[in-house]
mmCIF file of C-alpha atoms in Angstrom:
data_model
loop_
_atom_site.group_PDB
_atom_site.id
_atom_site.type_symbol
_atom_site.label_atom_id
_atom_site.label_comp_id
_atom_site.label_asym_id
_atom_site.label_seq_id
_atom_site.Cartn_x
_atom_site.Cartn_y
_atom_site.Cartn_z
ATOM 1 C CA UNK A 1 -23.038 14.723 6.124
ATOM 2 C CA UNK A 2 -25.093 12.109 7.895
ATOM 3 C CA UNK A 3 -23.947 8.611 8.608
ATOM 4 C CA UNK A 4 -25.036 6.105 5.967
ATOM 5 C CA UNK A 5 -27.898 3.927 7.124
ATOM 6 C CA UNK A 6 -26.176 0.594 7.207
ATOM 7 C CA UNK A 7 -26.998 -2.123 9.699
ATOM 8 C CA UNK A 8 -24.119 -3.179 11.899
ATOM 9 C CA UNK A 9 -24.192 -6.865 11.040
ATOM 10 C CA UNK A 10 -24.275 -6.363 7.271
ATOM 11 C CA UNK A 11 -21.475 -3.843 7.610
ATOM 12 C CA UNK A 12 -19.406 -6.317 9.601
ATOM 13 C CA UNK A 13 -19.941 -9.130 7.111
ATOM 14 C CA UNK A 14 -19.354 -6.834 4.177
ATOM 15 C CA UNK A 15 -16.058 -5.588 5.530
ATOM 16 C CA UNK A 16 -14.887 -9.167 6.016
ATOM 17 C CA UNK A 17 -16.166 -10.681 2.802
ATOM 18 C CA UNK A 18 -17.435 -8.472 0.002
ATOM 19 C CA UNK A 19 -15.236 -5.437 0.439
ATOM 20 C CA UNK A 20 -12.326 -7.227 1.998
ATOM 21 C CA UNK A 21 -9.743 -4.591 2.772
ATOM 22 C CA UNK A 22 -7.029 -6.620 1.115
ATOM 23 C CA UNK A 23 -8.647 -8.417 -1.773
ATOM 24 C CA UNK A 24 -10.947 -5.641 -2.941
ATOM 25 C CA UNK A 25 -9.083 -2.528 -1.848
ATOM 26 C CA UNK A 26 -5.507 -3.825 -2.001
ATOM 27 C CA UNK A 27 -4.535 -2.393 1.340
ATOM 28 C CA UNK A 28 -1.750 -3.958 3.357
ATOM 29 C CA UNK A 29 -0.442 -6.021 0.455
ATOM 30 C CA UNK A 30 3.260 -5.482 1.148
ATOM 31 C CA UNK A 31 3.412 -7.106 4.559
ATOM 32 C CA UNK A 32 0.798 -9.583 3.383
ATOM 33 C CA UNK A 33 3.117 -10.965 0.724
ATOM 34 C CA UNK A 34 6.273 -11.024 2.805
ATOM 35 C CA UNK A 35 4.813 -12.448 6.023
ATOM 36 C CA UNK A 36 2.468 -15.057 4.551
ATOM 37 C CA UNK A 37 5.419 -17.393 3.928
ATOM 38 C CA UNK A 38 5.072 -18.508 7.497
ATOM 39 C CA UNK A 39 1.837 -19.761 9.029
ATOM 40 C CA UNK A 40 2.631 -18.877 12.631
ATOM 41 C CA UNK A 41 3.795 -15.345 11.952
ATOM 42 C CA UNK A 42 0.706 -14.787 9.825
ATOM 43 C CA UNK A 43 -1.444 -15.714 12.785
ATOM 44 C CA UNK A 44 0.411 -13.303 15.064
ATOM 45 C CA UNK A 45 0.334 -10.465 12.594
ATOM 46 C CA UNK A 46 -3.325 -11.088 11.829
ATOM 47 C CA UNK A 47 -4.282 -10.754 15.486
ATOM 48 C CA UNK A 48 -2.136 -7.671 15.927
ATOM 49 C CA UNK A 49 -3.505 -5.952 12.841
ATOM 50 C CA UNK A 50 -7.098 -6.674 13.851
ATOM 51 C CA UNK A 51 -6.529 -5.177 17.289
ATOM 52 C CA UNK A 52 -4.735 -2.116 15.958
ATOM 53 C CA UNK A 53 -7.283 -1.379 13.231
ATOM 54 C CA UNK A 54 -10.208 -1.793 15.615
ATOM 55 C CA UNK A 55 -8.720 0.413 18.330
ATOM 56 C CA UNK A 56 -7.416 3.028 15.919
ATOM 57 C CA UNK A 57 -10.682 3.420 14.086
ATOM 58 C CA UNK A 58 -12.489 3.988 17.398
ATOM 59 C CA UNK A 59 -9.950 6.517 18.638
ATOM 60 C CA UNK A 60 -9.619 8.262 15.291
ATOM 61 C CA UNK A 61 -13.397 8.565 15.062
ATOM 62 C CA UNK A 62 -13.422 10.423 18.379
ATOM 63 C CA UNK A 63 -10.453 12.567 17.382
ATOM 64 C CA UNK A 64 -12.067 13.361 14.054
ATOM 65 C CA UNK A 65 -15.421 14.377 15.469
ATOM 66 C CA UNK A 66 -14.400 16.078 18.718
ATOM 67 C CA UNK A 67 -11.083 17.618 17.760
ATOM 68 C CA UNK A 68 -10.480 17.938 14.044
ATOM 69 C CA UNK A 69 -13.956 18.979 12.935
ATOM 70 C CA UNK A 70 -14.713 21.555 15.688
ATOM 71 C CA UNK A 71 -11.312 23.157 15.204
ATOM 72 C CA UNK A 72 -11.648 23.102 11.423
ATOM 73 C CA UNK A 73 -8.213 21.575 10.884
ATOM 74 C CA UNK A 74 -9.198 18.917 8.361
ATOM 75 C CA UNK A 75 -6.064 19.630 6.370
ATOM 76 C CA UNK A 76 -3.988 18.270 9.254
ATOM 77 C CA UNK A 77 -5.986 15.058 9.545
ATOM 78 C CA UNK A 78 -3.342 12.819 7.878
ATOM 79 C CA UNK A 79 -0.684 13.833 10.382
ATOM 80 C CA UNK A 80 -3.043 13.489 13.332
ATOM 81 C CA UNK A 81 -4.213 10.030 12.232
ATOM 82 C CA UNK A 82 -0.636 8.854 11.788
ATOM 83 C CA UNK A 83 0.282 10.078 15.262
ATOM 84 C CA UNK A 84 -2.730 8.267 16.725
ATOM 85 C CA UNK A 85 -1.777 5.045 14.943
ATOM 86 C CA UNK A 86 1.839 5.257 16.055
ATOM 87 C CA UNK A 87 0.704 6.007 19.590
ATOM 88 C CA UNK A 88 -1.738 3.089 19.708
ATOM 89 C CA UNK A 89 0.883 0.707 18.353
ATOM 90 C CA UNK A 90 3.434 1.886 20.896
ATOM 91 C CA UNK A 91 0.907 1.580 23.711
ATOM 92 C CA UNK A 92 -0.190 -1.895 22.671
ATOM 93 C CA UNK A 93 3.427 -2.921 22.524
ATOM 94 C CA UNK A 94 3.997 -1.783 26.103
ATOM 95 C CA UNK A 95 0.773 -3.320 27.412
ATOM 96 C CA UNK A 96 1.396 -6.673 25.765
ATOM 97 C CA UNK A 97 4.983 -6.668 26.963
ATOM 98 C CA UNK A 98 3.807 -6.025 30.528
ATOM 99 C CA UNK A 99 0.952 -8.518 30.698
ATOM 100 C CA UNK A 100 1.810 -11.265 28.262
ATOM 101 C CA UNK A 101 5.516 -11.593 27.481
ATOM 102 C CA UNK A 102 4.876 -14.776 25.506
ATOM 103 C CA UNK A 103 2.503 -13.017 23.134
ATOM 104 C CA UNK A 104 4.976 -10.149 22.946
ATOM 105 C CA UNK A 105 7.694 -12.544 21.874
ATOM 106 C CA UNK A 106 5.384 -14.095 19.308
ATOM 107 C CA UNK A 107 4.408 -10.772 17.760
ATOM 108 C CA UNK A 108 7.969 -9.535 17.982
ATOM 109 C CA UNK A 109 8.954 -7.222 15.194
ATOM 110 C CA UNK A 110 5.512 -7.134 13.622
ATOM 111 C CA UNK A 111 4.018 -4.672 16.053
ATOM 112 C CA UNK A 112 6.098 -1.610 15.131
ATOM 113 C CA UNK A 113 5.700 -2.454 11.457
ATOM 114 C CA UNK A 114 1.946 -2.063 11.709
ATOM 115 C CA UNK A 115 2.373 1.698 11.897
ATOM 116 C CA UNK A 116 3.238 1.716 8.220
ATOM 117 C CA UNK A 117 0.741 -0.976 7.241
ATOM 118 C CA UNK A 118 -1.488 0.837 4.795
ATOM 119 C CA UNK A 119 -4.541 -1.155 5.871
ATOM 120 C CA UNK A 120 -4.720 0.769 9.153
ATOM 121 C CA UNK A 121 -4.592 4.244 7.660
ATOM 122 C CA UNK A 122 -6.771 3.042 4.787
ATOM 123 C CA UNK A 123 -9.593 1.939 7.067
ATOM 124 C CA UNK A 124 -9.474 5.245 8.914
ATOM 125 C CA UNK A 125 -9.562 7.273 5.711
ATOM 126 C CA UNK A 126 -12.476 5.201 4.391
ATOM 127 C CA UNK A 127 -14.268 5.812 7.664
ATOM 128 C CA UNK A 128 -13.713 9.545 7.305
ATOM 129 C CA UNK A 129 -14.842 9.651 3.670
ATOM 130 C CA UNK A 130 -17.968 7.565 4.268
ATOM 131 C CA UNK A 131 -18.754 9.514 7.486
ATOM 132 C CA UNK A 132 -19.689 6.515 9.599
ATOM 133 C CA UNK A 133 -21.104 7.004 13.080
ATOM 134 C CA UNK A 134 -19.207 5.701 16.095
ATOM 135 C CA UNK A 135 -20.620 2.167 16.209
ATOM 136 C CA UNK A 136 -20.297 1.780 12.467
ATOM 137 C CA UNK A 137 -16.686 2.954 12.652
ATOM 138 C CA UNK A 138 -15.828 0.403 15.331
ATOM 139 C CA UNK A 139 -17.602 -2.426 13.535
ATOM 140 C CA UNK A 140 -16.033 -1.458 10.229
ATOM 141 C CA UNK A 141 -12.597 -1.314 11.876
ATOM 142 C CA UNK A 142 -12.791 -4.699 13.529
ATOM 143 C CA UNK A 143 -14.458 -6.233 10.487
ATOM 144 C CA UNK A 144 -11.753 -5.002 8.156
ATOM 145 C CA UNK A 145 -9.079 -6.244 10.513
ATOM 146 C CA UNK A 146 -10.775 -9.632 10.682
ATOM 147 C CA UNK A 147 -11.002 -9.675 6.901
ATOM 148 C CA UNK A 148 -7.295 -9.029 6.616
ATOM 149 C CA UNK A 149 -6.604 -11.732 9.168
ATOM 150 C CA UNK A 150 -8.797 -14.205 7.288
ATOM 151 C CA UNK A 151 -7.090 -13.398 4.001
ATOM 152 C CA UNK A 152 -3.575 -13.807 5.362
ATOM 153 C CA UNK A 153 -4.466 -17.106 7.058
ATOM 154 C CA UNK A 154 -5.933 -18.442 3.814
ATOM 155 C CA UNK A 155 -2.909 -17.401 1.817
ATOM 156 C CA UNK A 156 -0.462 -18.743 4.392
ATOM 157 C CA UNK A 157 -2.145 -22.134 4.332
ATOM 158 C CA UNK A 158 -2.050 -22.222 0.555
ATOM 159 C CA UNK A 159 1.580 -21.172 0.506
ATOM 160 C CA UNK A 160 2.784 -23.865 2.892
ATOM 161 C CA UNK A 161 1.806 -26.335 0.163
ATOM 162 C CA UNK A 162 2.534 -24.171 -2.847
ATOM 163 C CA UNK A 163 6.104 -23.206 -2.007
ATOM 164 C CA UNK A 164 7.130 -26.876 -2.076
ATOM 165 C CA UNK A 165 5.758 -27.307 -5.577
ATOM 166 C CA UNK A 166 8.591 -27.748 -8.045
ATOM 167 C CA UNK A 167 6.484 -27.398 -11.194
ATOM 168 C CA UNK A 168 6.423 -23.607 -10.936
ATOM 169 C CA UNK A 169 8.596 -21.882 -13.592
ATOM 170 C CA UNK A 170 11.696 -20.280 -12.086
ATOM 171 C CA UNK A 171 10.712 -16.751 -13.051
ATOM 172 C CA UNK A 172 7.356 -17.042 -11.371
ATOM 173 C CA UNK A 173 8.597 -18.408 -8.049
ATOM 174 C CA UNK A 174 8.087 -16.524 -4.813
ATOM 175 C CA UNK A 175 6.304 -13.237 -5.304
ATOM 176 C CA UNK A 176 4.983 -14.075 -8.758
ATOM 177 C CA UNK A 177 3.051 -17.186 -7.884
ATOM 178 C CA UNK A 178 1.892 -15.554 -4.661
ATOM 179 C CA UNK A 179 0.359 -12.720 -6.653
ATOM 180 C CA UNK A 180 -1.410 -15.193 -8.931
ATOM 181 C CA UNK A 181 -2.763 -16.970 -5.862
ATOM 182 C CA UNK A 182 -4.021 -13.713 -4.389
ATOM 183 C CA UNK A 183 -5.633 -12.964 -7.735
ATOM 184 C CA UNK A 184 -7.597 -16.199 -7.582
ATOM 185 C CA UNK A 185 -8.553 -15.499 -3.988
ATOM 186 C CA UNK A 186 -9.803 -12.072 -5.001
ATOM 187 C CA UNK A 187 -11.862 -13.684 -7.741
ATOM 188 C CA UNK A 188 -13.342 -16.133 -5.257
ATOM 189 C CA UNK A 189 -14.239 -13.290 -2.935
ATOM 190 C CA UNK A 190 -16.009 -11.482 -5.751
ATOM 191 C CA UNK A 191 -18.412 -14.395 -5.561
ATOM 192 C CA UNK A 192 -19.597 -13.057 -2.214
ATOM 193 C CA UNK A 193 -20.552 -9.706 -3.662
ATOM 194 C CA UNK A 194 -24.030 -10.880 -4.592
ATOM 195 C CA UNK A 195 -24.815 -11.398 -0.912
ATOM 196 C CA UNK A 196 -24.308 -7.990 0.606
ATOM 197 C CA UNK A 197 -23.458 -4.741 -1.073
ATOM 198 C CA UNK A 198 -22.310 -2.093 1.323
ATOM 199 C CA UNK A 199 -20.276 0.888 0.341
ATOM 200 C CA UNK B 1 29.808 -0.683 -13.401
ATOM 201 C CA UNK B 2 32.515 1.293 -11.642
ATOM 202 C CA UNK B 3 32.780 3.696 -14.570
ATOM 203 C CA UNK B 4 29.312 5.057 -13.828
ATOM 204 C CA UNK B 5 28.989 8.229 -11.832
ATOM 205 C CA UNK B 6 27.036 7.774 -8.600
ATOM 206 C CA UNK B 7 24.123 9.818 -9.894
ATOM 207 C CA UNK B 8 23.822 7.655 -12.988
ATOM 208 C CA UNK B 9 24.026 4.509 -10.952
ATOM 209 C CA UNK B 10 21.268 5.726 -8.667
ATOM 210 C CA UNK B 11 19.056 6.283 -11.679
ATOM 211 C CA UNK B 12 19.799 2.945 -13.252
ATOM 212 C CA UNK B 13 19.071 1.226 -9.937
ATOM 213 C CA UNK B 14 15.777 3.001 -9.458
ATOM 214 C CA UNK B 15 14.538 2.545 -12.985
ATOM 215 C CA UNK B 16 15.689 -0.967 -13.741
ATOM 216 C CA UNK B 17 18.219 -2.906 -11.656
ATOM 217 C CA UNK B 18 16.356 -2.383 -8.435
ATOM 218 C CA UNK B 19 12.880 -1.191 -9.395
ATOM 219 C CA UNK B 20 10.659 -0.697 -6.380
ATOM 220 C CA UNK B 21 7.851 -2.898 -7.623
ATOM 221 C CA UNK B 22 9.561 -5.831 -9.290
ATOM 222 C CA UNK B 23 12.722 -6.225 -7.283
ATOM 223 C CA UNK B 24 12.028 -4.745 -3.884
ATOM 224 C CA UNK B 25 8.327 -5.691 -4.034
ATOM 225 C CA UNK B 26 7.345 -2.413 -2.401
ATOM 226 C CA UNK B 27 4.387 -0.184 -3.019
ATOM 227 C CA UNK B 28 2.232 -2.946 -4.401
ATOM 228 C CA UNK B 29 -0.894 -1.682 -2.672
ATOM 229 C CA UNK B 30 -1.362 1.465 -4.671
ATOM 230 C CA UNK B 31 -0.010 -0.203 -7.789
ATOM 231 C CA UNK B 32 -3.027 -2.408 -7.811
ATOM 232 C CA UNK B 33 -5.617 0.032 -6.631
ATOM 233 C CA UNK B 34 -5.230 2.992 -8.949
ATOM 234 C CA UNK B 35 -4.169 1.364 -12.198
ATOM 235 C CA UNK B 36 -7.573 0.805 -13.756
ATOM 236 C CA UNK B 37 -7.504 4.327 -15.106
ATOM 237 C CA UNK B 38 -4.520 6.033 -16.742
ATOM 238 C CA UNK B 39 -5.267 9.604 -15.657
ATOM 239 C CA UNK B 40 -5.501 8.723 -11.988
ATOM 240 C CA UNK B 41 -2.355 6.667 -12.298
ATOM 241 C CA UNK B 42 -0.371 9.594 -13.684
ATOM 242 C CA UNK B 43 -1.475 11.807 -10.812
ATOM 243 C CA UNK B 44 -0.588 9.107 -8.330
ATOM 244 C CA UNK B 45 2.857 8.600 -9.864
ATOM 245 C CA UNK B 46 3.568 12.330 -9.716
ATOM 246 C CA UNK B 47 2.482 12.372 -6.089
ATOM 247 C CA UNK B 48 4.614 9.415 -5.071
ATOM 248 C CA UNK B 49 7.665 10.696 -6.942
ATOM 249 C CA UNK B 50 7.338 14.114 -5.344
ATOM 250 C CA UNK B 51 6.870 12.705 -1.853
ATOM 251 C CA UNK B 52 9.705 10.179 -2.149
ATOM 252 C CA UNK B 53 12.184 12.672 -3.563
ATOM 253 C CA UNK B 54 11.365 15.478 -1.132
ATOM 254 C CA UNK B 55 11.091 13.067 1.795
ATOM 255 C CA UNK B 56 14.503 11.598 1.002
ATOM 256 C CA UNK B 57 16.016 15.071 0.657
ATOM 257 C CA UNK B 58 14.603 16.295 3.959
ATOM 258 C CA UNK B 59 15.564 13.182 5.881
ATOM 259 C CA UNK B 60 19.037 13.166 4.512
ATOM 260 C CA UNK B 61 19.459 16.807 5.570
ATOM 261 C CA UNK B 62 18.350 16.235 9.134
ATOM 262 C CA UNK B 63 19.592 12.688 9.704
ATOM 263 C CA UNK B 64 22.581 13.791 11.786
ATOM 264 C CA UNK B 65 20.444 15.657 14.318
ATOM 265 C CA UNK B 66 17.818 12.971 14.643
ATOM 266 C CA UNK B 67 17.819 10.535 17.575
ATOM 267 C CA UNK B 68 17.759 6.968 16.217
ATOM 268 C CA UNK B 69 14.948 5.954 18.499
ATOM 269 C CA UNK B 70 12.308 8.222 17.023
ATOM 270 C CA UNK B 71 13.400 8.088 13.404
ATOM 271 C CA UNK B 72 10.480 5.968 12.216
ATOM 272 C CA UNK B 73 7.876 8.363 13.484
ATOM 273 C CA UNK B 74 9.802 11.399 12.234
ATOM 274 C CA UNK B 75 10.077 9.802 8.803
ATOM 275 C CA UNK B 76 6.351 9.198 8.701
ATOM 276 C CA UNK B 77 5.602 12.741 9.847
ATOM 277 C CA UNK B 78 7.829 14.255 7.180
ATOM 278 C CA UNK B 79 6.115 12.136 4.552
ATOM 279 C CA UNK B 80 2.677 13.162 5.814
ATOM 280 C CA UNK B 81 3.729 16.778 5.478
ATOM 281 C CA UNK B 82 4.482 16.361 1.779
ATOM 282 C CA UNK B 83 1.403 14.265 1.158
ATOM 283 C CA UNK B 84 -0.761 16.971 2.729
ATOM 284 C CA UNK B 85 0.692 19.427 0.229
ATOM 285 C CA UNK B 86 -0.243 17.063 -2.606
ATOM 286 C CA UNK B 87 -3.714 16.562 -1.176
ATOM 287 C CA UNK B 88 -4.386 20.292 -0.858
ATOM 288 C CA UNK B 89 -3.140 20.946 -4.398
ATOM 289 C CA UNK B 90 -5.325 18.161 -5.785
ATOM 290 C CA UNK B 91 -8.381 19.362 -3.917
ATOM 291 C CA UNK B 92 -7.856 22.872 -5.233
ATOM 292 C CA UNK B 93 -7.036 22.162 -8.866
ATOM 293 C CA UNK B 94 -8.527 18.735 -9.612
ATOM 294 C CA UNK B 95 -11.388 18.085 -7.204
ATOM 295 C CA UNK B 96 -12.879 15.358 -9.404
ATOM 296 C CA UNK B 97 -9.693 13.321 -9.457
ATOM 297 C CA UNK B 98 -9.157 13.911 -5.763
ATOM 298 C CA UNK B 99 -12.582 12.455 -5.112
ATOM 299 C CA UNK B 100 -11.975 9.421 -7.323
ATOM 300 C CA UNK B 101 -8.651 8.636 -5.737
ATOM 301 C CA UNK B 102 -10.340 8.890 -2.358
ATOM 302 C CA UNK B 103 -8.189 7.505 0.413
ATOM 303 C CA UNK B 104 -5.345 6.540 -1.891
ATOM 304 C CA UNK B 105 -3.831 10.027 -1.874
ATOM 305 C CA UNK B 106 -3.512 9.897 1.896
ATOM 306 C CA UNK B 107 -2.201 6.391 1.610
ATOM 307 C CA UNK B 108 0.911 7.646 -0.178
ATOM 308 C CA UNK B 109 2.155 8.241 3.387
ATOM 309 C CA UNK B 110 2.201 4.548 4.106
ATOM 310 C CA UNK B 111 3.383 3.535 0.652
ATOM 311 C CA UNK B 112 6.256 1.243 1.494
ATOM 312 C CA UNK B 113 8.460 2.792 -1.190
ATOM 313 C CA UNK B 114 8.726 5.989 0.822
ATOM 314 C CA UNK B 115 9.680 4.270 4.046
ATOM 315 C CA UNK B 116 11.867 1.754 2.238
ATOM 316 C CA UNK B 117 13.939 4.357 0.416
ATOM 317 C CA UNK B 118 14.178 6.547 3.496
ATOM 318 C CA UNK B 119 15.561 3.681 5.550
ATOM 319 C CA UNK B 120 17.703 2.098 2.883
ATOM 320 C CA UNK B 121 19.116 5.135 1.163
ATOM 321 C CA UNK B 122 18.467 8.546 2.674
ATOM 322 C CA UNK B 123 19.751 7.500 6.111
ATOM 323 C CA UNK B 124 23.244 6.862 4.801
ATOM 324 C CA UNK B 125 23.701 9.155 1.811
ATOM 325 C CA UNK B 126 24.217 12.807 0.931
ATOM 326 C CA UNK B 127 21.123 15.021 0.372
ATOM 327 C CA UNK B 128 21.546 15.494 -3.374
ATOM 328 C CA UNK B 129 22.029 11.798 -4.074
ATOM 329 C CA UNK B 130 19.104 10.948 -1.824
ATOM 330 C CA UNK B 131 16.934 13.355 -3.743
ATOM 331 C CA UNK B 132 17.948 11.699 -7.010
ATOM 332 C CA UNK B 133 17.338 8.280 -5.532
ATOM 333 C CA UNK B 134 13.832 9.303 -4.529
ATOM 334 C CA UNK B 135 13.219 10.690 -8.002
ATOM 335 C CA UNK B 136 14.547 7.574 -9.704
ATOM 336 C CA UNK B 137 12.522 5.238 -7.534
ATOM 337 C CA UNK B 138 9.405 7.296 -8.067
ATOM 338 C CA UNK B 139 9.921 7.089 -11.808
ATOM 339 C CA UNK B 140 10.798 3.399 -11.638
ATOM 340 C CA UNK B 141 7.502 2.897 -9.856
ATOM 341 C CA UNK B 142 5.877 5.173 -12.390
ATOM 342 C CA UNK B 143 6.716 3.400 -15.624
ATOM 343 C CA UNK B 144 5.453 0.121 -14.257
ATOM 344 C CA UNK B 145 2.226 1.706 -13.086
ATOM 345 C CA UNK B 146 1.632 3.575 -16.317
ATOM 346 C CA UNK B 147 2.118 0.460 -18.435
ATOM 347 C CA UNK B 148 -0.249 -1.495 -16.213
ATOM 348 C CA UNK B 149 -2.822 1.267 -16.361
ATOM 349 C CA UNK B 150 -2.579 1.447 -20.154
ATOM 350 C CA UNK B 151 -3.330 -2.250 -20.466
ATOM 351 C CA UNK B 152 -6.101 -2.256 -17.896
ATOM 352 C CA UNK B 153 -7.874 0.828 -19.172
ATOM 353 C CA UNK B 154 -7.608 -0.255 -22.796
ATOM 354 C CA UNK B 155 -9.089 -3.694 -22.242
ATOM 355 C CA UNK B 156 -11.414 -2.718 -19.428
ATOM 356 C CA UNK B 157 -13.030 0.382 -20.918
ATOM 357 C CA UNK B 158 -11.724 0.394 -24.482
ATOM 358 C CA UNK B 159 -10.245 3.816 -23.909
ATOM 359 C CA UNK B 160 -6.931 5.570 -23.301
ATOM 360 C CA UNK B 161 -6.900 8.546 -20.956
ATOM 361 C CA UNK B 162 -10.681 8.560 -21.128
ATOM 362 C CA UNK B 163 -10.877 8.762 -24.947
ATOM 363 C CA UNK B 164 -12.585 5.886 -26.693
ATOM 364 C CA UNK B 165 -10.128 4.258 -29.046
ATOM 365 C CA UNK B 166 -11.970 1.170 -30.222
ATOM 366 C CA UNK B 167 -15.179 0.771 -32.170
ATOM 367 C CA UNK B 168 -18.685 0.253 -30.838
ATOM 368 C CA UNK B 169 -18.497 -3.522 -31.245
ATOM 369 C CA UNK B 170 -15.787 -3.888 -28.630
ATOM 370 C CA UNK B 171 -16.893 -5.796 -25.556
ATOM 371 C CA UNK B 172 -15.034 -4.476 -22.516
ATOM 372 C CA UNK B 173 -13.244 -7.071 -20.433
ATOM 373 C CA UNK B 174 -14.831 -6.193 -17.138
ATOM 374 C CA UNK B 175 -12.378 -8.380 -15.254
ATOM 375 C CA UNK B 176 -9.614 -5.957 -16.278
ATOM 376 C CA UNK B 177 -10.932 -3.146 -14.119
ATOM 377 C CA UNK B 178 -11.673 -5.408 -11.206
ATOM 378 C CA UNK B 179 -9.303 -6.421 -8.438
ATOM 379 C CA UNK B 180 -8.062 -9.850 -9.598
ATOM 380 C CA UNK B 181 -6.707 -8.713 -12.949
ATOM 381 C CA UNK B 182 -4.336 -6.343 -11.178
ATOM 382 C CA UNK B 183 -2.784 -9.230 -9.299
ATOM 383 C CA UNK B 184 -2.539 -11.357 -12.422
ATOM 384 C CA UNK B 185 -0.981 -8.601 -14.520
ATOM 385 C CA UNK B 186 1.643 -7.747 -11.918
ATOM 386 C CA UNK B 187 2.445 -11.451 -11.616
ATOM 387 C CA UNK B 188 2.804 -11.807 -15.394
ATOM 388 C CA UNK B 189 5.000 -8.726 -15.618
ATOM 389 C CA UNK B 190 7.103 -9.991 -12.737
ATOM 390 C CA UNK B 191 7.493 -13.315 -14.496
ATOM 391 C CA UNK B 192 8.620 -11.655 -17.719
ATOM 392 C CA UNK B 193 11.098 -9.379 -15.946
ATOM 393 C CA UNK B 194 12.552 -12.203 -13.861
ATOM 394 C CA UNK B 195 12.944 -14.498 -16.844
ATOM 395 C CA UNK B 196 14.598 -11.744 -18.863
ATOM 396 C CA UNK B 197 16.977 -10.952 -16.032
ATOM 397 C CA UNK B 198 17.871 -14.595 -15.502
ATOM 398 C CA UNK B 199 18.647 -14.925 -19.219
ATOM 399 C CA UNK B 200 20.763 -11.776 -19.239
ATOM 400 C CA UNK B 201 22.660 -13.091 -16.247
ATOM 401 C CA UNK B 202 23.244 -16.452 -17.891
ATOM 402 C CA UNK B 203 24.452 -14.758 -21.068
ATOM 403 C CA UNK B 204 26.893 -12.673 -19.026
ATOM 404 C CA UNK B 205 28.291 -15.754 -17.359
ATOM 405 C CA UNK B 206 28.575 -17.532 -20.677
ATOM 406 C CA UNK B 207 30.510 -14.611 -22.149
ATOM 407 C CA UNK B 208 33.113 -14.834 -19.404
#
């Protein structure tokens, strides 16, 4: 299969706005809901996720095209991708710890959790299915990460106000109202879909 | 509660008291993504139940030999192993569905229910109970997903399992098969369940 002929800029914008990894594809919702209570943590996690997705999609692209495909071991690709993700996360953790202890403290427990954030594996699997070329894979990776970051920042800012609201019915508090909010955000993002359509 | 056998309790927890989606708020990602079509949902539920149950069983068997430090990665690897089995089976026997589900089959690996149950239950319980716990949680996840899918497919396409069930004059509610409706429906269901539980609790207290 050949790479789809998509320009890099449209692809980048599309992965942030029209096919936002979270609002259109629902990936990474679990940590999204639990972390977005707190604005600062959301910022930290957003940065970390963007870095991990970007790096992983670049590395996994190379692994896919120079290791998995020539050897014909496509059936092992899930395991290999997971190992790459875990490795990248571990490595980032060590690098950040060595060079910027303050950032390390800020990211804290979020780094290891990224391994099981479905957005990371999701982006890689999308990249494999759509057979992007290297540049497209990198742009798509960073774009999706940035999209996730944008979404969590938006939600966190809404929630700092929303969680103080006492008019919300008891049964809908917490997760319920958060889901409704995300629903409205998803609807708003559908509005972008007229601009660029990239699959 | 103490009269219940452990196996029964595990089932009740998984299916109702502690359902993965409503109470633990795990596994939301795939809940939302695959539920616009009942057939895909059923396949997904089977896959998740299989992977959770077998993953729990395996982990519980080997937990005593496993160094604590690497348990996360081992857990994920075991789950990937089972998901690969599912993926190969799907590709062989239902290529069309496999294509439609796309990345979501692979994403069972990172479904938080698997990791959550492995950490919370399989690490500290006997193999057989862990297996049951995985099964119960898979099914607890399943009934929620299937009901959501029924609603979304009915209103979104006017069909159930791909068969048209309403007349020609029916206008499909396109919003139902799009992303936002999934969030709204889960929120509504969550609201209903929470309110019901709060009432039941209050009634219990009143009875005492």
